Coordinates of C-alpha atoms and ligand atoms in Angstrom, one line a residue:
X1 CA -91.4 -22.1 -13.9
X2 CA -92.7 -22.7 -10.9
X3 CA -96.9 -22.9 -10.1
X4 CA -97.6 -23.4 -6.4
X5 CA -94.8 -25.2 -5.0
X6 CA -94.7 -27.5 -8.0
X7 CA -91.4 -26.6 -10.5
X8 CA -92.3 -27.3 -14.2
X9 CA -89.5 -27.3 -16.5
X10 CA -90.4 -25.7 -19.5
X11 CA -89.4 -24.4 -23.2
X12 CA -90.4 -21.1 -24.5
X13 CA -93.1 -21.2 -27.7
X14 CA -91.2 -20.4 -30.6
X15 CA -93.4 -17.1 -31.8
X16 CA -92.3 -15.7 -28.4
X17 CA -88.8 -15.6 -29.7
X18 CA -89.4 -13.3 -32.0
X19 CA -91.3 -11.1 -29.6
X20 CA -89.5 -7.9 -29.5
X21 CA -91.5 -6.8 -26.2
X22 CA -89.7 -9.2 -24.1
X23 CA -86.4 -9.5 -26.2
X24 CA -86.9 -12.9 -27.3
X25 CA -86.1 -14.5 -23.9
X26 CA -88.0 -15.0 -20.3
X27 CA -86.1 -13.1 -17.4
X28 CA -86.3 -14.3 -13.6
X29 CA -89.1 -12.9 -12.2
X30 CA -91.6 -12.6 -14.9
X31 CA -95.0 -13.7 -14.6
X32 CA -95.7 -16.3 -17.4
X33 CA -98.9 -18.3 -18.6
X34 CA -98.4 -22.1 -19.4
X35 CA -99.8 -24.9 -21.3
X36 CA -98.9 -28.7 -20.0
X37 CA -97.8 -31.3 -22.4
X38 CA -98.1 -35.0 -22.1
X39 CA -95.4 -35.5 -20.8
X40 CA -95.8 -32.9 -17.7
X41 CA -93.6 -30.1 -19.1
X42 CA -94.6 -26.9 -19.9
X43 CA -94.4 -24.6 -22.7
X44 CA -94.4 -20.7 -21.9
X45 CA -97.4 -19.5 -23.8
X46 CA -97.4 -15.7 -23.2
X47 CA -95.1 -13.8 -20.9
X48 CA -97.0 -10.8 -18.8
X49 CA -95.6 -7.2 -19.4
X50 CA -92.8 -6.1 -16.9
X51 CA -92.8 -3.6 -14.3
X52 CA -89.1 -3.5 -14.7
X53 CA -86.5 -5.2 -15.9
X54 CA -82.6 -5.5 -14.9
X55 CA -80.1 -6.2 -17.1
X56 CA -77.4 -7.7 -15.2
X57 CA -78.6 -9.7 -14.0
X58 CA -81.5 -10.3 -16.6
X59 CA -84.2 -9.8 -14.3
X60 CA -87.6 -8.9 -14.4
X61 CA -90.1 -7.2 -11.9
X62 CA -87.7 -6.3 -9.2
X63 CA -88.8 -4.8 -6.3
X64 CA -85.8 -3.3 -5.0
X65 CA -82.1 -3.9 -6.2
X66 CA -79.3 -4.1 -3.4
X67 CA -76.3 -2.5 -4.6
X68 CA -73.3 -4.7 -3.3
X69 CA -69.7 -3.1 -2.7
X70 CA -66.9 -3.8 -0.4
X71 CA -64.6 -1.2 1.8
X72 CA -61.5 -3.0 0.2
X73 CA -60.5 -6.4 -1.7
X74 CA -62.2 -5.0 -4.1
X75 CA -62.4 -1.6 -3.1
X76 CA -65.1 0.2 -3.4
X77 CA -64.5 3.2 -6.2
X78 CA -66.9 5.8 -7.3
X79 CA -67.0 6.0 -10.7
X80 CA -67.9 2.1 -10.5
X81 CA -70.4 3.1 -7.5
X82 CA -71.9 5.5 -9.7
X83 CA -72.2 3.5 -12.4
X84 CA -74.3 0.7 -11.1
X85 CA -76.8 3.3 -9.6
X86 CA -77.3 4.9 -12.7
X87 CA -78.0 1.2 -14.5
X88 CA -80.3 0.6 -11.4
X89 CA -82.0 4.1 -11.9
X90 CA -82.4 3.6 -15.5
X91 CA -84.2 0.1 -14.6
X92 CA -87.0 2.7 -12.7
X93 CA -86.6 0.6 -9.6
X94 CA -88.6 1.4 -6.6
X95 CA -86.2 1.0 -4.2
X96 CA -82.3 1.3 -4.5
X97 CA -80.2 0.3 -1.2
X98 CA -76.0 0.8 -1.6
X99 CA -75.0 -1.9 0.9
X100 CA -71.4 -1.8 1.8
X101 CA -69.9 -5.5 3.1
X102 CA -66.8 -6.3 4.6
X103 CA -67.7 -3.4 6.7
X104 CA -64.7 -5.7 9.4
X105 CA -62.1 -4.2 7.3
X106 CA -63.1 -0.4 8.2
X107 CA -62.8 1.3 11.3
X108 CA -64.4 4.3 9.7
X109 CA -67.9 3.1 11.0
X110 CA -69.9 6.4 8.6
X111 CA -68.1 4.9 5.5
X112 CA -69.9 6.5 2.2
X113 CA -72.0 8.8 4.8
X114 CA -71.6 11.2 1.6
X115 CA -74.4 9.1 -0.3
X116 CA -76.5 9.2 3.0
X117 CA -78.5 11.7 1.6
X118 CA -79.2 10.4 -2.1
X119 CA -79.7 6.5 -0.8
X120 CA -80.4 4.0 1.8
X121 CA -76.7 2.9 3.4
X122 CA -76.4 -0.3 4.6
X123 CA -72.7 -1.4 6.6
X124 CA -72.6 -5.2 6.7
X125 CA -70.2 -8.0 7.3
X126 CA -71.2 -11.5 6.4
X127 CA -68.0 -12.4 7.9
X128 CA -69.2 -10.7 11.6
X129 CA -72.7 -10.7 11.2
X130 CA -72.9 -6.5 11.8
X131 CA -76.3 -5.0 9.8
X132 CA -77.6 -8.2 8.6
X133 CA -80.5 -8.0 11.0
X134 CA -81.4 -4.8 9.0
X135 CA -81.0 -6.2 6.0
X136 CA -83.1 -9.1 6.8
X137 CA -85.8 -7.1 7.1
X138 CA -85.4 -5.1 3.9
X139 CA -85.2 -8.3 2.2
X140 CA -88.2 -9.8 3.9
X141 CA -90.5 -9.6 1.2
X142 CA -91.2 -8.5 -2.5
X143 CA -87.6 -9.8 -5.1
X144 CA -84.9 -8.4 -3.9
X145 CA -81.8 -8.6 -6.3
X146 CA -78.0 -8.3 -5.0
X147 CA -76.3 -6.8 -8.0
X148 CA -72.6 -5.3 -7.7
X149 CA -68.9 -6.5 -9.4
X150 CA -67.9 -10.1 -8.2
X151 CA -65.7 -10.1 -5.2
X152 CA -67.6 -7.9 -2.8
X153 CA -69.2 -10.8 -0.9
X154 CA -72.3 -11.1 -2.2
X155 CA -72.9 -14.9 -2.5
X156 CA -71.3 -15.1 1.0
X157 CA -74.0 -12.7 2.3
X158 CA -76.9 -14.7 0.9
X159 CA -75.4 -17.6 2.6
X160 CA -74.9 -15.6 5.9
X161 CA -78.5 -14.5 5.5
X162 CA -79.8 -18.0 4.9
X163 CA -77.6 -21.2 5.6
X164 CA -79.5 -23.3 3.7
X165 CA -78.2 -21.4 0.1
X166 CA -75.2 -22.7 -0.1
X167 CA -74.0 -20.7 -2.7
X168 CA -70.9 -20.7 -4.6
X169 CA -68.0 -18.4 -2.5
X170 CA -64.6 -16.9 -4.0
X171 CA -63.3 -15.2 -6.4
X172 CA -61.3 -18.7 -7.5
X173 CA -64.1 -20.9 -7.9
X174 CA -66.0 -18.4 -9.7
X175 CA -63.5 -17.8 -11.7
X176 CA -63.3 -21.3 -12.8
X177 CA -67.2 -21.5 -12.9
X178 CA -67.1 -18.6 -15.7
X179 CA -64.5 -20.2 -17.0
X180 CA -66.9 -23.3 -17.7
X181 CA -70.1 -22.2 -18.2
X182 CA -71.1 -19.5 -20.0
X183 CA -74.6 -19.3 -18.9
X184 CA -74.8 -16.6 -16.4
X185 CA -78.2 -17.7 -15.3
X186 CA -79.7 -15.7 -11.9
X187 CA -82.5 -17.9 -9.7
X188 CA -84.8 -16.8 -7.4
X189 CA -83.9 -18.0 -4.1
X190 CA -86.8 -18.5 -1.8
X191 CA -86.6 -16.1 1.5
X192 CA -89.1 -15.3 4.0
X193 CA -91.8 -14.0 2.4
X194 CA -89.7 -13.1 -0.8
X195 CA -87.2 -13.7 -3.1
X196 CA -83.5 -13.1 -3.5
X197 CA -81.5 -13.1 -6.8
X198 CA -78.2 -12.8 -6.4
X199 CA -75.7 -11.7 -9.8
X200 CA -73.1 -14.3 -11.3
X201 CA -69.9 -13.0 -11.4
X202 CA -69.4 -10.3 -14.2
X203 CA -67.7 -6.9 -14.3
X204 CA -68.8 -3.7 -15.0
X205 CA -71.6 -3.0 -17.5
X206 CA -70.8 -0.6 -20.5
X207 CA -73.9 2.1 -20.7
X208 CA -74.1 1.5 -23.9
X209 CA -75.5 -1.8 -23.6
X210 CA -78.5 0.0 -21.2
X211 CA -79.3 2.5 -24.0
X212 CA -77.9 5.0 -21.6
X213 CA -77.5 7.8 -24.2
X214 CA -75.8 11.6 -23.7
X215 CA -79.5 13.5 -23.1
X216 CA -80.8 11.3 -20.8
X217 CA -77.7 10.4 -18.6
X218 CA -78.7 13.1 -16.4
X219 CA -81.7 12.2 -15.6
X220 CA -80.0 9.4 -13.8
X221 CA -78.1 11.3 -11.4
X222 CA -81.4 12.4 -9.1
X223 CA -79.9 15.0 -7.3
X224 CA -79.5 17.2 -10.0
X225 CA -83.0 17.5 -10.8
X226 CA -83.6 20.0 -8.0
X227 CA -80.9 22.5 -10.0
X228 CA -82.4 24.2 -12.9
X229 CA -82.0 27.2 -14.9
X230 CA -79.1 26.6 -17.0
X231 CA -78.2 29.2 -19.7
X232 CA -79.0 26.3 -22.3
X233 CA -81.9 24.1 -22.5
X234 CA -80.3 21.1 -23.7
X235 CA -77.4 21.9 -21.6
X236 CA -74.8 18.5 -20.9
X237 CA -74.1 20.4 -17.8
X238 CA -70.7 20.1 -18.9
X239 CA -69.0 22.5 -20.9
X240 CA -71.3 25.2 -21.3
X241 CA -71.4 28.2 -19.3
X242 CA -74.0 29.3 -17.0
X243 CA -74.7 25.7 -16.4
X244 CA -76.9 25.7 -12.9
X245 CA -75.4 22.1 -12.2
X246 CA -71.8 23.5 -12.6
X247 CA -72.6 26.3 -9.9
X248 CA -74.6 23.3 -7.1
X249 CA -71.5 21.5 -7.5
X250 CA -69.1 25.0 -7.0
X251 CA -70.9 25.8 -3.5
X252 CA -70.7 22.5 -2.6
X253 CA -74.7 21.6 -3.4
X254 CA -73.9 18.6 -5.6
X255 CA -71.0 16.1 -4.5
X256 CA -68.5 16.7 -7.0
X257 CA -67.2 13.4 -6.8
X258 CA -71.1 12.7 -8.7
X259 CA -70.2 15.1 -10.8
X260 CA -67.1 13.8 -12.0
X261 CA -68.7 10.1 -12.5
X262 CA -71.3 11.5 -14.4
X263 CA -68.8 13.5 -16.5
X264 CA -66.9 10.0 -17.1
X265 CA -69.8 8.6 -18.6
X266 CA -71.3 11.6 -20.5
X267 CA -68.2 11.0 -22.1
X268 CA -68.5 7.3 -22.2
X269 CA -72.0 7.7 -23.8
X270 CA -70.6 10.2 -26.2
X271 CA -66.8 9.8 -27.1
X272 CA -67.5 11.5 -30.2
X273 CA -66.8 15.0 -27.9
X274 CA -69.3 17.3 -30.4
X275 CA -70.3 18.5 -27.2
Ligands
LIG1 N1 -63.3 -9.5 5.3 C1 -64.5 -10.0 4.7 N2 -64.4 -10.8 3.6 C2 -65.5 -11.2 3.1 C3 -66.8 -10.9 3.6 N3 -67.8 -11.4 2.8 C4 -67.1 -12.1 1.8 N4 -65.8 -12.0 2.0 C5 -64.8 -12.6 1.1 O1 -64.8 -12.0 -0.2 C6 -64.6 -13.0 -1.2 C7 -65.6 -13.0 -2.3 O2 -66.8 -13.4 -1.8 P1 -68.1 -13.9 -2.7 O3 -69.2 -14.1 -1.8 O4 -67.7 -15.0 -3.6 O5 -68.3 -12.5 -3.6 P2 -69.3 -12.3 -4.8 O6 -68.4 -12.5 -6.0 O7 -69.8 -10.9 -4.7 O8 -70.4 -13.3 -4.7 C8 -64.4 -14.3 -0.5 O9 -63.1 -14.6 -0.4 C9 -65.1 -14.1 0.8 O10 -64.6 -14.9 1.8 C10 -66.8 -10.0 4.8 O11 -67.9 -9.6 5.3 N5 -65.6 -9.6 5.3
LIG2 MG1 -71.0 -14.7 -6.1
LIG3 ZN1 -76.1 22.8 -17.2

């Protein structure tokens, strides 16, 4: 907890544990009210309602989430693309950014120019330096959160953003560092005017876990929304004919690569296949 520049270590009042409105736990970035003890600790009192909240990493209040990939080592596959933006969509965020790093291993310099008109692109290398200028100025103030699966380089571009972080880099020692901890506790790193959080190495969330159910996966995938008129009301846009968002991705409206992602996880969301 920190008040001012002073950090106050501090427990959570047991009644607040029970508190289903903020699942029993405080999140990075919430806004909390404190009382001291004797002994200069705190307790956390009452925890302020969220604008948002995160899940991996369990964060709270974001102002815009940076959506980490690589070109390769890992490379960068849509389904898994497509999954994070519809977790980061879910979380209503105000602003989502894709930002592709290890953009030295590409020559293709439009990489991903496909999502160019659905989100902000960034191509970075923390390695070269290329975009980080740009991002530095994205990032320069409100909490910015780097989420993405480990591997892609995010630590390393905190650390190329800010020397002073130090972070933890490679897939080795965080494997290790999994290995010993099981807290997968985020921080809020101080940075310019703002704050970065960047995501402890994990792997892909399952949708379930977001409440992501079948009739509102769709309302994750924002292009669609422009397409309406299906045959059905409660159409799944996926086997049912007339379907307007079938015919946007026939002529080449809708990226059909979207399309298939969001068909992997409708049926994700609903292996039961009544639909
Ligand atoms: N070629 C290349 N490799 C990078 C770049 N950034 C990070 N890496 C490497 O990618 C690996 C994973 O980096 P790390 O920052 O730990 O990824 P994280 O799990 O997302 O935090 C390390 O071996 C880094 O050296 C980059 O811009 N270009
Ligand atoms: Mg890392
Ligand atoms: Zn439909």
């Amino acid at each position: 907890m920190k008040v001012g520049d002073e950090i106050i270590p501090c427990k959570l009042r047991g009644l607040l544990k029970r508190d289903k409105k903020i699942g029993g736990a405080v999140f990075v970035g919430d806004f909390v009210e404190i009382s001291r003890l004797k002994d200069k600790s705190g307790v956390i009192e009452n925890v302020q309602s969220r604008r948002n909240v995160l899940i991996r990493p369990a964060t709270a209040n974001v102002d815009r989430v940076i959506l980490t990939f690589s070109v390769d080592a890992p490379k960068l596959h849509p389904l898994l693309l497509n999954r994070f933006l519809v977790l980061a969509e879910k979380s209503a965020l105000d602003e989502i950014i894709i930002c592709i790093n290890k953009i030295d291993l590409t020559s293709e310099k439009n990489f991903l120019s496909e999502y160019e008109s659905l989100y902000k692109i960034l191509r970075v290398s923390s390695f070269t330096g290329e975009g980080l200028d740009e991002l530095r100025k994205i990032l320069s103030e409100g909490v910015s959160v780097f989420a993405g699966p480990s591997g892609v380089g995010k630590s390393s571009l905190l650390n190329a953003l800010d020397k002073n972080l130090k972070l933890k880099v490679g897939s080795v020692s965080e494997k290790i560092l999994r290995g010993k901890h099981t807290t997968r506790i985020a921080e809020l790193l101080e940075f310019g005017g703002g704050f970065l959080v960047d995501t402890p190495g994990f792997s892909a969330v399952d949708l379930s876990e977001a409440n992501i159910d079948k009739k509102n996966l769709k309302n994750y995938f924002k292009e669609f929304a422009e397409f309406t008129g299906c045959k059905f009301l409660n159409c799944s846009h996926s086997h049912e004919p007339d379907c307007a968002i079938k015919n946007a991705v026939e002529r080449g409206k809708i990226l059909r690569e979207r399309y298939e992602s969001y068909l992997n996880l409708l049926e994700e969301v609903a292996p039961e296949k009544f639909y």
